[in-house]
JSON list of C-alpha atoms in Angstrom, two decimals:
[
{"chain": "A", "resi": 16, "resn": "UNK", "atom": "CA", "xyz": [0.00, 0.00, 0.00]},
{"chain": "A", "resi": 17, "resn": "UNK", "atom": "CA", "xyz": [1.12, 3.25, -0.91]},
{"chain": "A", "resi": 18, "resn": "UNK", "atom": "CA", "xyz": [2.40, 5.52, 1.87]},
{"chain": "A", "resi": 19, "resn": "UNK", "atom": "CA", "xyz": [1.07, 9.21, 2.17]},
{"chain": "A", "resi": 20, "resn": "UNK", "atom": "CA", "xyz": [2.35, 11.25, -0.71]},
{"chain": "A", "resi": 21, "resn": "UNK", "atom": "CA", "xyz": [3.39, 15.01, -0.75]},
{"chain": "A", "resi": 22, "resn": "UNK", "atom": "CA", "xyz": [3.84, 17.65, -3.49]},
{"chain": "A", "resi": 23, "resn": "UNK", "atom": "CA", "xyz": [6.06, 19.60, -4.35]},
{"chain": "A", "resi": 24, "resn": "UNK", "atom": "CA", "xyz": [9.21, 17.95, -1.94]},
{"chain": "A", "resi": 25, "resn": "UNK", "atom": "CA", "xyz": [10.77, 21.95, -2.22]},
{"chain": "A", "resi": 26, "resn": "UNK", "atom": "CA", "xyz": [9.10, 25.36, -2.58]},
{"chain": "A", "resi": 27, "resn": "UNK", "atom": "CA", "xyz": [10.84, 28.68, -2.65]},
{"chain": "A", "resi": 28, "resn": "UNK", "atom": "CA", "xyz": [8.78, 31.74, -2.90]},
{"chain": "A", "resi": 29, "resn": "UNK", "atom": "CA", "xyz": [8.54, 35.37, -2.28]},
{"chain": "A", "resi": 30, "resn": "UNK", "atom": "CA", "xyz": [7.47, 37.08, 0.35]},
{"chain": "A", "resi": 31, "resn": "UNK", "atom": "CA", "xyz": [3.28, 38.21, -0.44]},
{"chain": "A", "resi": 32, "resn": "UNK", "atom": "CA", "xyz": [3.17, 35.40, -2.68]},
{"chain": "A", "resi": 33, "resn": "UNK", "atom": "CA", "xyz": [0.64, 32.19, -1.75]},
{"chain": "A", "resi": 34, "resn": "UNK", "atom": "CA", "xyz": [1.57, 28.65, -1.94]},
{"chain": "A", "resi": 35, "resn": "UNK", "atom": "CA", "xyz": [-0.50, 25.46, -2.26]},
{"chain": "A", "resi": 36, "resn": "UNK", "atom": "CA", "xyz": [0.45, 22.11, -0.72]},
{"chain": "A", "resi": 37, "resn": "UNK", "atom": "CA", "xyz": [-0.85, 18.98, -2.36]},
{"chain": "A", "resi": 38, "resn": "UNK", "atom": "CA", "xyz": [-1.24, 15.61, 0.16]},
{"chain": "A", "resi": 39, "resn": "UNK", "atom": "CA", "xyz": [-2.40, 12.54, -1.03]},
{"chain": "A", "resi": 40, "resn": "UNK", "atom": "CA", "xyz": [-3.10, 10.17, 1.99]},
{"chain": "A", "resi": 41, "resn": "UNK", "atom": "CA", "xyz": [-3.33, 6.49, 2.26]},
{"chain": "A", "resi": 42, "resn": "UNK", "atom": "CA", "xyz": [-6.06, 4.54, 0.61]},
{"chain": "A", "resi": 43, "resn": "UNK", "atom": "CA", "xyz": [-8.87, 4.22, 2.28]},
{"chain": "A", "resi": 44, "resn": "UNK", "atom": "CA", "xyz": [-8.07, 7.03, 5.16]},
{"chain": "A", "resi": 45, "resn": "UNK", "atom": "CA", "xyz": [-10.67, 9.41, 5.56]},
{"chain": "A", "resi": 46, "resn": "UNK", "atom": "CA", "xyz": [-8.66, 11.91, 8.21]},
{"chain": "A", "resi": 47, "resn": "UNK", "atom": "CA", "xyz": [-6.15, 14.48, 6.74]},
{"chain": "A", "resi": 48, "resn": "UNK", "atom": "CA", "xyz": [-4.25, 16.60, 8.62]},
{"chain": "A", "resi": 49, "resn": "UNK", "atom": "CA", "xyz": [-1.62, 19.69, 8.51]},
{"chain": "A", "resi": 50, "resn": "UNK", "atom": "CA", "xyz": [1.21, 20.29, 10.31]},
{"chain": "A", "resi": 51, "resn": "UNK", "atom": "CA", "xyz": [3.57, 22.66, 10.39]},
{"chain": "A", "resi": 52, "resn": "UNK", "atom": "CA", "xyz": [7.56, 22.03, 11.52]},
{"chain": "A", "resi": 53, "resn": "UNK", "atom": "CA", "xyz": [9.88, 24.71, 12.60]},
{"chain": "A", "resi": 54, "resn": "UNK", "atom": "CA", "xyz": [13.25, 24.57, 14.92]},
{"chain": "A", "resi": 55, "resn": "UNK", "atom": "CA", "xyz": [11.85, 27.27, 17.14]},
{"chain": "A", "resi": 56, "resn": "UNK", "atom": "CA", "xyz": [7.78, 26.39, 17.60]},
{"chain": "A", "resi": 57, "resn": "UNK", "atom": "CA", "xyz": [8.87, 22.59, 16.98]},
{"chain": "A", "resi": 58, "resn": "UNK", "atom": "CA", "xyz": [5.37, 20.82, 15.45]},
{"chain": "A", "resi": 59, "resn": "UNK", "atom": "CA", "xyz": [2.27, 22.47, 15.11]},
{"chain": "A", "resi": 60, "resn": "UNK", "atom": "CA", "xyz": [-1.22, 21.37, 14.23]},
{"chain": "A", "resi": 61, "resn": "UNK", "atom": "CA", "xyz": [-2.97, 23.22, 11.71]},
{"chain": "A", "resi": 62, "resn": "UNK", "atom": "CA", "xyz": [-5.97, 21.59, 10.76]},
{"chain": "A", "resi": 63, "resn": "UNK", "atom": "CA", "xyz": [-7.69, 18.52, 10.54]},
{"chain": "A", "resi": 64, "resn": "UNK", "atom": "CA", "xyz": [-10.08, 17.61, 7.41]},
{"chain": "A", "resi": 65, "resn": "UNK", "atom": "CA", "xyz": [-12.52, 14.57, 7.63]},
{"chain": "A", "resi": 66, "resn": "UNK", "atom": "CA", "xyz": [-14.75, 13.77, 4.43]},
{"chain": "A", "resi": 67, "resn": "UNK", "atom": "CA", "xyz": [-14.54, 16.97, 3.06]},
{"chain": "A", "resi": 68, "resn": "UNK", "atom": "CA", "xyz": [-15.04, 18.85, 6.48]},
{"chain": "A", "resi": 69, "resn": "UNK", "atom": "CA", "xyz": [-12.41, 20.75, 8.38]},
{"chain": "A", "resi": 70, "resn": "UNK", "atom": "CA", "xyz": [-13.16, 19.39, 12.09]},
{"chain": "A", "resi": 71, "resn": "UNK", "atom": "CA", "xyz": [-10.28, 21.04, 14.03]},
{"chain": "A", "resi": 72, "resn": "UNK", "atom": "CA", "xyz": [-8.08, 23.59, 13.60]},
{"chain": "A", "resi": 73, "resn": "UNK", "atom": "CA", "xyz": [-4.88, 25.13, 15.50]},
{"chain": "A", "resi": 74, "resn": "UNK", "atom": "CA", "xyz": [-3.98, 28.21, 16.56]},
{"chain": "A", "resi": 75, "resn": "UNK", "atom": "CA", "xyz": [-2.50, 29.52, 13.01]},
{"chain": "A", "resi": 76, "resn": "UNK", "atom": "CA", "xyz": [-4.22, 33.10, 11.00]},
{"chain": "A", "resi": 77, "resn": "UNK", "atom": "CA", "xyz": [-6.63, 32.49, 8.49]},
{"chain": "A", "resi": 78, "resn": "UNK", "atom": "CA", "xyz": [-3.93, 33.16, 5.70]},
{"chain": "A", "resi": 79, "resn": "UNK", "atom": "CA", "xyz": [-3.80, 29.38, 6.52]},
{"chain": "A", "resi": 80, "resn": "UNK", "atom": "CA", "xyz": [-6.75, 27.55, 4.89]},
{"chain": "A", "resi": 81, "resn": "UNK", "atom": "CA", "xyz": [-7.05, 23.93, 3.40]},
{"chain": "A", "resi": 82, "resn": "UNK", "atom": "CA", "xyz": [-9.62, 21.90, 1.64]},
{"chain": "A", "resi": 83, "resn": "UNK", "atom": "CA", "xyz": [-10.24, 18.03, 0.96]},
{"chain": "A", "resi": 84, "resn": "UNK", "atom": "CA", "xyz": [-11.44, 17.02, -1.65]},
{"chain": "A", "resi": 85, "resn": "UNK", "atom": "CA", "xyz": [-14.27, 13.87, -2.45]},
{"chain": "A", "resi": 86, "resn": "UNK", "atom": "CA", "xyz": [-11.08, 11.37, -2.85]},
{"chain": "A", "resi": 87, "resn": "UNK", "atom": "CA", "xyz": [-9.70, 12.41, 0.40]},
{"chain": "A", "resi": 88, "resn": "UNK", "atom": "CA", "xyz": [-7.10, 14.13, -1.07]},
{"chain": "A", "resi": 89, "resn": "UNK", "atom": "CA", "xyz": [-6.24, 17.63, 0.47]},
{"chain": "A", "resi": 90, "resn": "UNK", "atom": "CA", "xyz": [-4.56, 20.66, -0.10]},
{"chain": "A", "resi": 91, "resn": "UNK", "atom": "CA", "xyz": [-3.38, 23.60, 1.75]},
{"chain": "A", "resi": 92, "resn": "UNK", "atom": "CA", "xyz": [-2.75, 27.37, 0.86]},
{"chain": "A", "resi": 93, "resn": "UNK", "atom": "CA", "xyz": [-0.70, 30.06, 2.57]},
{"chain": "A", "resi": 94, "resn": "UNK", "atom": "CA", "xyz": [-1.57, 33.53, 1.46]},
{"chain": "A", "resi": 95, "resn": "UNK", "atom": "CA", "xyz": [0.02, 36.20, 1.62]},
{"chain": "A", "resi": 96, "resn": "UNK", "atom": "CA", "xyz": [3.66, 34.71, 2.31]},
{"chain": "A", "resi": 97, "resn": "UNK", "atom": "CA", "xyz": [5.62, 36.16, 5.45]},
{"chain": "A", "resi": 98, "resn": "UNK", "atom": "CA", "xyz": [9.49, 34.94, 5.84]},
{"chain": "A", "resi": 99, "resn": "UNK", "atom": "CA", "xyz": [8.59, 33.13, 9.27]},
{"chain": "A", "resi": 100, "resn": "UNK", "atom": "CA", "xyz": [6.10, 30.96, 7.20]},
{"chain": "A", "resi": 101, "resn": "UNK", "atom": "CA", "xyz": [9.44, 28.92, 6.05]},
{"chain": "A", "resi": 102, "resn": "UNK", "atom": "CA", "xyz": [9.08, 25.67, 7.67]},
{"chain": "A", "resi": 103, "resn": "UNK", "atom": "CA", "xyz": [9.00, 21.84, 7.10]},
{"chain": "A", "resi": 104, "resn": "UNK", "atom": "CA", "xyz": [4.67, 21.36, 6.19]},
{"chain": "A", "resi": 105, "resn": "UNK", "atom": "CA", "xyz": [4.15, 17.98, 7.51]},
{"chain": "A", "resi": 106, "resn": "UNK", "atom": "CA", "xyz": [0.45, 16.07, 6.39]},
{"chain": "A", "resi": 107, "resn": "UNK", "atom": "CA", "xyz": [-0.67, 12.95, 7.66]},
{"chain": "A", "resi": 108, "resn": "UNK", "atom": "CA", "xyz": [-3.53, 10.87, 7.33]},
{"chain": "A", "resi": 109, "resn": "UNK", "atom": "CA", "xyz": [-5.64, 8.32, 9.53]},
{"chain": "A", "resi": 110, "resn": "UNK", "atom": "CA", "xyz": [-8.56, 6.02, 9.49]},
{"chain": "A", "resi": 111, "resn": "UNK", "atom": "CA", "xyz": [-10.14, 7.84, 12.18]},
{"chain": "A", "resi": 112, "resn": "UNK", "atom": "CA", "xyz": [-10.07, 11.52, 13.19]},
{"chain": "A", "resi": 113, "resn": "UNK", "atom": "CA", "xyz": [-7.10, 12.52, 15.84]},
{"chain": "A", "resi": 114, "resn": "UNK", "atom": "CA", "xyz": [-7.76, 11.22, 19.06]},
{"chain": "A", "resi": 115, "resn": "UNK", "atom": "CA", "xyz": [-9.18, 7.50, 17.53]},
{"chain": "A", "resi": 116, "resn": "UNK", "atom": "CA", "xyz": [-8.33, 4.23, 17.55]},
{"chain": "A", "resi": 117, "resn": "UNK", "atom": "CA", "xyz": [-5.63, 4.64, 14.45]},
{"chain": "A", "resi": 118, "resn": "UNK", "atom": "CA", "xyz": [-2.13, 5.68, 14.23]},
{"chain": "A", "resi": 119, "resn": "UNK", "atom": "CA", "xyz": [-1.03, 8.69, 12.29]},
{"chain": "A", "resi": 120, "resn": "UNK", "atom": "CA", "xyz": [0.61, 8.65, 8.84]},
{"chain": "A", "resi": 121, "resn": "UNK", "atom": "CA", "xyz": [2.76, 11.10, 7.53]},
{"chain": "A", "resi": 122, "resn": "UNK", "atom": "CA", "xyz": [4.51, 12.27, 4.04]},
{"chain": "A", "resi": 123, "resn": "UNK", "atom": "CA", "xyz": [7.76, 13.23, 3.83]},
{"chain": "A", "resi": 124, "resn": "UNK", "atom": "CA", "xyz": [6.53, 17.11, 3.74]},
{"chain": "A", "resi": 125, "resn": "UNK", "atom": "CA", "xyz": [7.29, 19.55, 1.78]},
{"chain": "A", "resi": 126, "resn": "UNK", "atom": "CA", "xyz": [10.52, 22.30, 2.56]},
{"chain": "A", "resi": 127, "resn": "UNK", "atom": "CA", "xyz": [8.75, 25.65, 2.19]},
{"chain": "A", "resi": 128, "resn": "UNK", "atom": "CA", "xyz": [11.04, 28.19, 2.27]},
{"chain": "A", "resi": 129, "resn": "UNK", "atom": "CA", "xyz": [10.02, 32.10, 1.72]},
{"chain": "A", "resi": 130, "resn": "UNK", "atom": "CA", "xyz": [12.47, 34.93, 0.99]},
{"chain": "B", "resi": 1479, "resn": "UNK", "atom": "CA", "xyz": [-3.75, 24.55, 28.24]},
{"chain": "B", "resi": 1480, "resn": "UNK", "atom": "CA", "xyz": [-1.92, 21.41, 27.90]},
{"chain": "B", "resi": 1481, "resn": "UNK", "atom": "CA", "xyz": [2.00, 20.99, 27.70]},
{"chain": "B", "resi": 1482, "resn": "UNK", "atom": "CA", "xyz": [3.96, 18.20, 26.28]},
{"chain": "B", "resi": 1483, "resn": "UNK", "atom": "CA", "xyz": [7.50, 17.77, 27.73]},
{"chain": "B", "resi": 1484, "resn": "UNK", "atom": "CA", "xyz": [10.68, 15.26, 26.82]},
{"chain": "B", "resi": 1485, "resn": "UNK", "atom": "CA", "xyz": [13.71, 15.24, 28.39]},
{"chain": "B", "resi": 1486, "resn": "UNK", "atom": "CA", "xyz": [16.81, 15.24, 27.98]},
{"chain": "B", "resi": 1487, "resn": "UNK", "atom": "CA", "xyz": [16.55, 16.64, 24.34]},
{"chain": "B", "resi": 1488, "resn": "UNK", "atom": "CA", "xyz": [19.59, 14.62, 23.39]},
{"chain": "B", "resi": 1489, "resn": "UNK", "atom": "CA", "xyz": [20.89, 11.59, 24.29]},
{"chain": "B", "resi": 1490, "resn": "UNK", "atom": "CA", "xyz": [23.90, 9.31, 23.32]},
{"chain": "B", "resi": 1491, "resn": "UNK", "atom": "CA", "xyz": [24.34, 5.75, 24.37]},
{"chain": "B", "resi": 1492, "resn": "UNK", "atom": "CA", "xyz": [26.31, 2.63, 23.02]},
{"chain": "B", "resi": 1493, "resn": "UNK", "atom": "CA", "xyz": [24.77, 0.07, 20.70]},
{"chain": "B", "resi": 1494, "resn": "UNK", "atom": "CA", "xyz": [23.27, -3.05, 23.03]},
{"chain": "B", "resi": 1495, "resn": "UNK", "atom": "CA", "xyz": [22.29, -0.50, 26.15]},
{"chain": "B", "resi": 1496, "resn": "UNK", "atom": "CA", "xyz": [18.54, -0.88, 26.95]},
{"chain": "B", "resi": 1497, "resn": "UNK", "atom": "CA", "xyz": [16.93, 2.98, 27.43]},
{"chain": "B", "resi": 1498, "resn": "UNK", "atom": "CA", "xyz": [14.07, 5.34, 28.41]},
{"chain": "B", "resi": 1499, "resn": "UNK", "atom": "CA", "xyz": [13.03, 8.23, 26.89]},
{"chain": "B", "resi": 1500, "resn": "UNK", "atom": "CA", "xyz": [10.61, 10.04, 29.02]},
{"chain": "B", "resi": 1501, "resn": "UNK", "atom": "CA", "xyz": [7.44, 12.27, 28.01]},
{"chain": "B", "resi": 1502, "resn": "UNK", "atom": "CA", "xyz": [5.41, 14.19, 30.72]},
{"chain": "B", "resi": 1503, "resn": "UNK", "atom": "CA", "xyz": [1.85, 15.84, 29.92]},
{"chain": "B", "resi": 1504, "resn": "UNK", "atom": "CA", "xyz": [0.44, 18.50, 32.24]},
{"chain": "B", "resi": 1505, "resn": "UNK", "atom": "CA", "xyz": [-3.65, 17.52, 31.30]},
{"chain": "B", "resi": 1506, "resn": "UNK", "atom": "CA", "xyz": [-4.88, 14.14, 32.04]},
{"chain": "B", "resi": 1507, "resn": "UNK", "atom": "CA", "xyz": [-7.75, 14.89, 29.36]},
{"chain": "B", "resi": 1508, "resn": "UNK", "atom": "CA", "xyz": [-6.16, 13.10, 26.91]},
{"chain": "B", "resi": 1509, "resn": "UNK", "atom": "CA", "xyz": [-7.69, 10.74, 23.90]},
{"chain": "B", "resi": 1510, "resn": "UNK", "atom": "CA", "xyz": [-4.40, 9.11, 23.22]},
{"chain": "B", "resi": 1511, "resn": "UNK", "atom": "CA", "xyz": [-0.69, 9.51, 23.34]},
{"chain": "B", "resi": 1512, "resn": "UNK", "atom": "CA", "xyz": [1.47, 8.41, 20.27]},
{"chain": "B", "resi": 1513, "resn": "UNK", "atom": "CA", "xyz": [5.25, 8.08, 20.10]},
{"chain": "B", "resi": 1514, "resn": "UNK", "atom": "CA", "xyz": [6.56, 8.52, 16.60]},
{"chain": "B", "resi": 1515, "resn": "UNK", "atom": "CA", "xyz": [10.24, 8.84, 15.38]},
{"chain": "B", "resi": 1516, "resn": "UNK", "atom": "CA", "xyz": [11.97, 11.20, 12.99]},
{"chain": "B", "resi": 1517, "resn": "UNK", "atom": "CA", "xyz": [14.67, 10.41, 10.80]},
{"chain": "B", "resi": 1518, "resn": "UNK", "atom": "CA", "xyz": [16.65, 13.95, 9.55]},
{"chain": "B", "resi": 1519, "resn": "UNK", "atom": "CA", "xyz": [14.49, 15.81, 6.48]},
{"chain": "B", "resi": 1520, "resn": "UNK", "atom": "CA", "xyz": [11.33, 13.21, 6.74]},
{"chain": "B", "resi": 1521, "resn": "UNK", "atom": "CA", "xyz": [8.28, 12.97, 7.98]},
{"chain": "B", "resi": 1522, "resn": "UNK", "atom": "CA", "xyz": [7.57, 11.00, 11.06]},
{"chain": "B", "resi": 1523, "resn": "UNK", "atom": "CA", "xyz": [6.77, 7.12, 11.58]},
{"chain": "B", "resi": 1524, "resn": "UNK", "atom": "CA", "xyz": [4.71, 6.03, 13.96]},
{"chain": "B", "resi": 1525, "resn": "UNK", "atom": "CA", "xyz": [5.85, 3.58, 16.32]},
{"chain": "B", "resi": 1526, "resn": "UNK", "atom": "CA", "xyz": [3.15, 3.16, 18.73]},
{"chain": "B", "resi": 1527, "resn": "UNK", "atom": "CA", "xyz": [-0.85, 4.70, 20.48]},
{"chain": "B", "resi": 1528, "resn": "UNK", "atom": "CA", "xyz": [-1.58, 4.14, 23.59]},
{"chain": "B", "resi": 1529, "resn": "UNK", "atom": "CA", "xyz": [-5.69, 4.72, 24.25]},
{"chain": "B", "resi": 1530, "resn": "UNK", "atom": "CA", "xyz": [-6.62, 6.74, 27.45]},
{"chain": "B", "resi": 1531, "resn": "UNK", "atom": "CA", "xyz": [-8.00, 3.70, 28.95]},
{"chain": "B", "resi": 1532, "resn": "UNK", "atom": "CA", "xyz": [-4.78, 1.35, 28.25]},
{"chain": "B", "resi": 1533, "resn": "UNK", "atom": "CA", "xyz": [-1.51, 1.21, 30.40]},
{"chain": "B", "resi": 1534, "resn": "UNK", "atom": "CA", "xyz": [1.11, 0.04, 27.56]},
{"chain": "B", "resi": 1535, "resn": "UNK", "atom": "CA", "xyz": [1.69, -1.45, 23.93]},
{"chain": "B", "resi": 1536, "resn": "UNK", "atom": "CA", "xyz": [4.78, -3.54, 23.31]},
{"chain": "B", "resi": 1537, "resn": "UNK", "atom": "CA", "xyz": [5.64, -3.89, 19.76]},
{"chain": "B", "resi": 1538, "resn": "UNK", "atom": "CA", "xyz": [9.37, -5.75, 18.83]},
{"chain": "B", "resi": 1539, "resn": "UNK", "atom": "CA", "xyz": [12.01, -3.85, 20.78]},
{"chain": "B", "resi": 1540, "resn": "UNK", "atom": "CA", "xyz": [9.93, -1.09, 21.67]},
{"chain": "B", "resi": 1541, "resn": "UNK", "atom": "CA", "xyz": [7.69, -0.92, 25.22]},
{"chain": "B", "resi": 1542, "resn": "UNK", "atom": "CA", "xyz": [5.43, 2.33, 25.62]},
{"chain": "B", "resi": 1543, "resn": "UNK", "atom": "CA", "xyz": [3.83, 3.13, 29.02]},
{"chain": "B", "resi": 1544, "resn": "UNK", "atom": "CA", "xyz": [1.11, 5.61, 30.18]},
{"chain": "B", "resi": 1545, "resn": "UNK", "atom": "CA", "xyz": [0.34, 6.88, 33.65]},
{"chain": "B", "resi": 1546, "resn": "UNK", "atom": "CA", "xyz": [-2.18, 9.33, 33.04]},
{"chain": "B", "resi": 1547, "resn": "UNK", "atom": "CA", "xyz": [-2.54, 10.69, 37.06]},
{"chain": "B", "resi": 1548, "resn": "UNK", "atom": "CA", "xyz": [0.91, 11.45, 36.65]},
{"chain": "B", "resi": 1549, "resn": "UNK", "atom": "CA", "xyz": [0.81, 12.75, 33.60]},
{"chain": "B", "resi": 1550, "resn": "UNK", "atom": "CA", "xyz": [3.87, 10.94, 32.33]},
{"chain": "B", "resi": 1551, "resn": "UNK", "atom": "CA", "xyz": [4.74, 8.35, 29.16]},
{"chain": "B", "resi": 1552, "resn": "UNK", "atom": "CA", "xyz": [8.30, 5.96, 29.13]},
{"chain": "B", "resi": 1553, "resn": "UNK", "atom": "CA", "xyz": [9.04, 4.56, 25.51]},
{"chain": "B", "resi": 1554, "resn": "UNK", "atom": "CA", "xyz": [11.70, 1.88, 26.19]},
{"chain": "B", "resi": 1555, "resn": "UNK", "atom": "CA", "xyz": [14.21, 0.32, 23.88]},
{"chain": "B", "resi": 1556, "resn": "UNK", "atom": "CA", "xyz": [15.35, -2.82, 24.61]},
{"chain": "B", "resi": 1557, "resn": "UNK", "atom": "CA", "xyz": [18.75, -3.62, 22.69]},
{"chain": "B", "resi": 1558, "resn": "UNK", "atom": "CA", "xyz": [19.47, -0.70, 21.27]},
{"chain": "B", "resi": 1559, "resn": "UNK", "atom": "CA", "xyz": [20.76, -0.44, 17.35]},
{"chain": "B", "resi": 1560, "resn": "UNK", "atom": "CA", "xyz": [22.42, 2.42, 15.31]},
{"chain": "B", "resi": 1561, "resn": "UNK", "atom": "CA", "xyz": [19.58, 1.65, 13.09]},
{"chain": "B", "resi": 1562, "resn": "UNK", "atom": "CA", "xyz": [17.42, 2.80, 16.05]},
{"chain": "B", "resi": 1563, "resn": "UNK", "atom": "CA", "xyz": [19.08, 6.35, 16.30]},
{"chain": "B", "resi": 1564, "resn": "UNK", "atom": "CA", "xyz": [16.33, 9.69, 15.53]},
{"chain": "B", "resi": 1565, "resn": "UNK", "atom": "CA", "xyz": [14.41, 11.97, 16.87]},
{"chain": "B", "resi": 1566, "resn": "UNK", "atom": "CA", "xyz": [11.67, 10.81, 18.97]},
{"chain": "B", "resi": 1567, "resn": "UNK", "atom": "CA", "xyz": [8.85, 12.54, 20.19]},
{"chain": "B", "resi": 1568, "resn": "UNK", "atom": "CA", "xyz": [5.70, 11.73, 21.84]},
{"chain": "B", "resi": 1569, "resn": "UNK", "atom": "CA", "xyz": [2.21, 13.31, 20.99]},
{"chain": "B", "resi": 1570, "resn": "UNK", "atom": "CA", "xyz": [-0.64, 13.63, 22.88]},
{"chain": "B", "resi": 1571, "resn": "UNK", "atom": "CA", "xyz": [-4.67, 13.90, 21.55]},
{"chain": "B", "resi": 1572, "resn": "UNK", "atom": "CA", "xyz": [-6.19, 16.40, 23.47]},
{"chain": "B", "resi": 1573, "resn": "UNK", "atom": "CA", "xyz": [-9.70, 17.59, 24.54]},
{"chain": "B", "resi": 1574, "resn": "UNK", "atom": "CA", "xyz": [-11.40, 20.47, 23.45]},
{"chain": "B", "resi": 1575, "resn": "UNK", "atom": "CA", "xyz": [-14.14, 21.86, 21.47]},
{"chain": "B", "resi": 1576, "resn": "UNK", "atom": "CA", "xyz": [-11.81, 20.76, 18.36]},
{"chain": "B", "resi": 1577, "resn": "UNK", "atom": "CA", "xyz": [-9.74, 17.95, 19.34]},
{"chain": "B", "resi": 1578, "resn": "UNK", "atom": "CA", "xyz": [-6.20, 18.63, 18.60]},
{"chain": "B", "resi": 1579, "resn": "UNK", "atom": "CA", "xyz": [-2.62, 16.89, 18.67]},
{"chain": "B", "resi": 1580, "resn": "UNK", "atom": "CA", "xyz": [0.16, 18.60, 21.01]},
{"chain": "B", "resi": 1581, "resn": "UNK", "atom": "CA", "xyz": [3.54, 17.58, 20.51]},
{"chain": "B", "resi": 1582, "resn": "UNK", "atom": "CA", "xyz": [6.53, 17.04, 22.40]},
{"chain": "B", "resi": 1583, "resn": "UNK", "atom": "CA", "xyz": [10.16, 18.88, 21.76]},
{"chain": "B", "resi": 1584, "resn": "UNK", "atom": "CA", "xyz": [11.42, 15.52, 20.86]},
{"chain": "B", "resi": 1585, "resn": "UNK", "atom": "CA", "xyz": [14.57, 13.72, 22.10]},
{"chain": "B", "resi": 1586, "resn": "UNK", "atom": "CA", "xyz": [17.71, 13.10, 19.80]},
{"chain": "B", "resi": 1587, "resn": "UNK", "atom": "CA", "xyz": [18.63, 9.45, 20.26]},
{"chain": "B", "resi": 1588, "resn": "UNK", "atom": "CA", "xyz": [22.44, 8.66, 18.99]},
{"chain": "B", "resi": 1589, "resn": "UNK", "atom": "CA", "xyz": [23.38, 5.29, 19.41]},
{"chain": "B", "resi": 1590, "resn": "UNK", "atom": "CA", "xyz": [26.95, 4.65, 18.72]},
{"chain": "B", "resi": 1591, "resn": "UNK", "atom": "CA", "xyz": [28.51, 1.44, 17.68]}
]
């Protein structure tokens, strides 16, 4: 079975420029959610998407949105690009939503960095 | 608001040694706690959940506890490898109106031949 699968592996953009994340999770896993990975704030949730729905979401502005689509593949978009936005994104998907029965999954991320 | 703790950050130990890396949790509202590992520039693996309601999961080499009155989680590592050296870091599912994932620091396991 194919892992969890994220696009692009590196980004570099420019500062007031938006970005969108592409993760593919597991087959069969309903739950997708966003992290974000930096050496100073360490790993962060974003938000959580479950059949289409977001369900949760962390403490992050609302530059930071996400969807998920009908194959349970999701995407996420930063707006409006600010230099400490560079960071390791991190998604992972599940069986259940966070806090279930099921492990968490995660890509290899994508290197986002913003100049 | 709940706070997710492991220390040390690093540690270093010879290959065969048996060790504990600690986690410590200040709410005992928790769904779950996970310990996953993190090998440099990927994502992480997970390597075991412990449910609220259970005490441990064993899987191979690795032993996870959870004391939730205490507010404290011990992965051991029996035999250690320098296959098994990462970053580990423990996770906790919290409660809330949206149920969300807090993370530990992580500790830096080096196991040298």
């Amino acid at each position: 079975k194919a892992g969890v699968t994220q696009t692009p592996r590196y980004l570099i953009k420019t500062r007031g420029q938006q970005v969108t994340l592409s993760c593919s999770p597991i087959s069969g896993h309903r739950s997708v959610s966003w992290y974000q990975q930096t050496p100073g704030q360490g790993l962060q949730f974003l938000f959580e998407y479950f059949s289409e729905t977001q369900r949760n979401k962390g403490n992050f502005p609302g530059r930071f949105s996400g969807r998920q689509f009908s194959n349970s593949r999701s995407e996420m978009n930063v707006s409006t690009l600010e230099l400490g936005d560079s960071a390791l994104y991190l998604c992972a998907s599940s069986l259940s939503l966070t806090g279930g029965s099921s492990p968490l999954h995660f890509g290899n991320g994508t290197r986002l960095t913003v100049t | 608001k709940q706070e997710v703790t492991q220390i040390p950050a690093a540690l270093s130990v010879p290959e065969g040694e048996n060790l504990v890396l600690n986690c410590s949790f200040t709410d005992s509202a928790i769904y779950n706690l996970q310990w996953f590992r993190q090998d440099p520039g990927k994502g992480l693996t997970s390597l075991l959940l412990i449910q609220s309601s259970q005490r441990e999961q064993t899987s191979g080499r690795l032993n996870a506890s959870l004391d939730k009155s205490s507010g404290r989680s011990t992965l051991y590592i029996a035999a250690s490898q320098p296959g098994d050296s990462a970053t580990y870091l423990c996770a906790v599912s919290v409660y809330s109106s949206a149920s969300k994932i807090i993370f530990g620091s992580g500790t830096r396991l080096s196991i040298r031949p």
